[in-house]
mmCIF file of C-alpha atoms and ligand atoms in Angstrom:
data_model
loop_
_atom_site.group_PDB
_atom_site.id
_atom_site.type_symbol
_atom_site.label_atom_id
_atom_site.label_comp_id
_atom_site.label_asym_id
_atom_site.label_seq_id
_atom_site.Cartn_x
_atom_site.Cartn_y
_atom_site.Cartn_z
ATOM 1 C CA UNK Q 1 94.013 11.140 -76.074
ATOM 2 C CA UNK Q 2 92.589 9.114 -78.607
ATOM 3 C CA UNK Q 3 91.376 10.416 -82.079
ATOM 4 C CA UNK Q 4 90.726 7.302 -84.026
ATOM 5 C CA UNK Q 5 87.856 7.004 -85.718
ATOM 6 C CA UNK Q 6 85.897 3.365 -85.268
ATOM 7 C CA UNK Q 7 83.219 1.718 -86.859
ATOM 8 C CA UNK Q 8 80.773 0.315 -85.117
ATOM 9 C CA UNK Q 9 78.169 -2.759 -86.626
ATOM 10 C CA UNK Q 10 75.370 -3.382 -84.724
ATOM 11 C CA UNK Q 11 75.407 0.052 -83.108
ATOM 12 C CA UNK Q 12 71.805 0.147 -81.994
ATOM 13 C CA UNK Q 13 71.619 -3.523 -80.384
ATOM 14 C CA UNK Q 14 72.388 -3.810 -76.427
ATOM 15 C CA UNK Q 15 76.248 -4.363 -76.509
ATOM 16 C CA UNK Q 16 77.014 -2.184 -79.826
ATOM 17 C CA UNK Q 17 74.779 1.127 -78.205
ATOM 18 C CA UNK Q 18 76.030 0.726 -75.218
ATOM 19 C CA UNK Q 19 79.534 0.149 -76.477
ATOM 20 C CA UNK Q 20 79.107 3.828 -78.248
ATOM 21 C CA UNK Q 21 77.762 5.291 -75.221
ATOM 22 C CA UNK Q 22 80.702 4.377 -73.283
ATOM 23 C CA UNK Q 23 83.163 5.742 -75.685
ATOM 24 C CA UNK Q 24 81.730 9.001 -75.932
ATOM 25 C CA UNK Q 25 81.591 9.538 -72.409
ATOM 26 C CA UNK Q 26 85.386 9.042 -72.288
ATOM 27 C CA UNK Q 27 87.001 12.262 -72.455
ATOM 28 C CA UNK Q 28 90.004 10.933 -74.024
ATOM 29 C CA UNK Q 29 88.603 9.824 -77.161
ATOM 30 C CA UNK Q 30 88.720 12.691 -79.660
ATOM 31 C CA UNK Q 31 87.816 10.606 -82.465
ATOM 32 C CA UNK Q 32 84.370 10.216 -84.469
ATOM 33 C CA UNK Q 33 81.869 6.903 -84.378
ATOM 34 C CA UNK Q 34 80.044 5.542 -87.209
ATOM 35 C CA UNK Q 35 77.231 3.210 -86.522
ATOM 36 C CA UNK Q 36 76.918 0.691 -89.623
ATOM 37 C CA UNK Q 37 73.106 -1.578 -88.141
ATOM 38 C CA UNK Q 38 70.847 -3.193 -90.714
ATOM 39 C CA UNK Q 39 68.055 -2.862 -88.139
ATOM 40 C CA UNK Q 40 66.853 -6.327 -87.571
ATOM 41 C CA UNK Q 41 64.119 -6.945 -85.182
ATOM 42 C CA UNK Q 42 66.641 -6.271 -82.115
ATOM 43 C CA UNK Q 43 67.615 -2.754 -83.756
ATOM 44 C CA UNK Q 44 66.103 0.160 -81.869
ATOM 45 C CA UNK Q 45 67.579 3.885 -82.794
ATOM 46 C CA UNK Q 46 66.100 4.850 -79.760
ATOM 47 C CA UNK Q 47 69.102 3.193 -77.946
ATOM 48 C CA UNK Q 48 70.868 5.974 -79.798
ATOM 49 C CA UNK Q 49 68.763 8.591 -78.320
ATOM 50 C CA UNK Q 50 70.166 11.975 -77.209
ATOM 51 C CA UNK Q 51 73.553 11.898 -79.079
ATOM 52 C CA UNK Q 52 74.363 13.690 -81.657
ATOM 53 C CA UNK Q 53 74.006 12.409 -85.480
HETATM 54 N N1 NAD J 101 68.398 -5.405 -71.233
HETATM 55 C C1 NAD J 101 69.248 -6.427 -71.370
HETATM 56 O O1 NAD J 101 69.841 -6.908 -70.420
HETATM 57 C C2 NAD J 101 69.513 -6.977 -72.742
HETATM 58 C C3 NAD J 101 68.826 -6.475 -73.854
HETATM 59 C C4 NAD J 101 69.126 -7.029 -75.125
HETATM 60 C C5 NAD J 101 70.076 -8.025 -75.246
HETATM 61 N N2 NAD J 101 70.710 -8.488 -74.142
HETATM 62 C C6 NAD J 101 71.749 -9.518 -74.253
HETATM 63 O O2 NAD J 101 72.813 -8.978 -75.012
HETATM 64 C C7 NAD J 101 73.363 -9.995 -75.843
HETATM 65 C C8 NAD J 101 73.203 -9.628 -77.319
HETATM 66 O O3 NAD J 101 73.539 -8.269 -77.516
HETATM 67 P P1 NAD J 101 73.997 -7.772 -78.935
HETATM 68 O O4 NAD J 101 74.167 -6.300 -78.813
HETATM 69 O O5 NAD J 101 75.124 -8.645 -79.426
HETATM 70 O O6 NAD J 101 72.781 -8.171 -79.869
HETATM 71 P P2 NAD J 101 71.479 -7.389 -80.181
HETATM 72 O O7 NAD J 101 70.627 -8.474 -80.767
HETATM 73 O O8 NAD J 101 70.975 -6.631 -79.022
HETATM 74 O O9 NAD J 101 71.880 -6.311 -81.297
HETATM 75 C C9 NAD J 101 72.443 -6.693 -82.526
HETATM 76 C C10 NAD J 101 72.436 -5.464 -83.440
HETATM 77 O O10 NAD J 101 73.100 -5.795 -84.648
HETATM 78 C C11 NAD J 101 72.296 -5.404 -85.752
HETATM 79 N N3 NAD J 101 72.613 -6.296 -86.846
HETATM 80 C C12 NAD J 101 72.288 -7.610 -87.002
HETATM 81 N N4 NAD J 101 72.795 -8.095 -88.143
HETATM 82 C C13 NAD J 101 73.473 -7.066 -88.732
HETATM 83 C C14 NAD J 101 74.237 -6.949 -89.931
HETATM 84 N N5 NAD J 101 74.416 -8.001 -90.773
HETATM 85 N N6 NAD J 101 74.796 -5.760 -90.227
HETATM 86 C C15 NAD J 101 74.632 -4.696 -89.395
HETATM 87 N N7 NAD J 101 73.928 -4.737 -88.242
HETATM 88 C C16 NAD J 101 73.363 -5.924 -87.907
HETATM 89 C C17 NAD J 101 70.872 -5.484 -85.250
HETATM 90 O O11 NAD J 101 69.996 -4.651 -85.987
HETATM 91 C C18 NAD J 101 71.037 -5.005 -83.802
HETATM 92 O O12 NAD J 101 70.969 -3.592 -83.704
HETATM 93 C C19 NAD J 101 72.607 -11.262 -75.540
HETATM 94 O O13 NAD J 101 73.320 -11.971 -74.550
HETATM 95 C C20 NAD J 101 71.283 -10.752 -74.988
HETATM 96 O O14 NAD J 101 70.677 -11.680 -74.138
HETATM 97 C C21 NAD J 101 70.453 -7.971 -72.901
#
């Protein structure tokens, strides 16, 4: 089981959101994500849409 926390930059681009999406739909990790994304142009929070804050 994993329980590490990670940081993620980039988080709502294509690779970072679906990076997080992957992780939290591994049962084994425990831990807690933090999405660190300046929102450029390629930014969308709607990639991030339906999981929890
Ligand atoms: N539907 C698709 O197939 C699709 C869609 C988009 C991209 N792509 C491909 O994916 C690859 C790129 O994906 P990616 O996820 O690396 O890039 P991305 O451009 O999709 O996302 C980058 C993310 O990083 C953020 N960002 C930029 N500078 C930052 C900074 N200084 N600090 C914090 N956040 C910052 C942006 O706001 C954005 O959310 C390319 O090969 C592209 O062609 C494919």
């Amino acid at each position: 089981m994993q329980s590490e926390n990670l940081l993620v930059t980039g988080g709502c681009g294509f690779i970072g959101s679906n990076f997080i999406r992957f992780m939290l739909a591994d049962a084994n990790f425990q831990g807690r994500i933090i999405n660190l994304d300046s929102l450029t142009y390629a930014g969308n929070p709607e990639n991030l849409q339906g999981l929890g804050q």
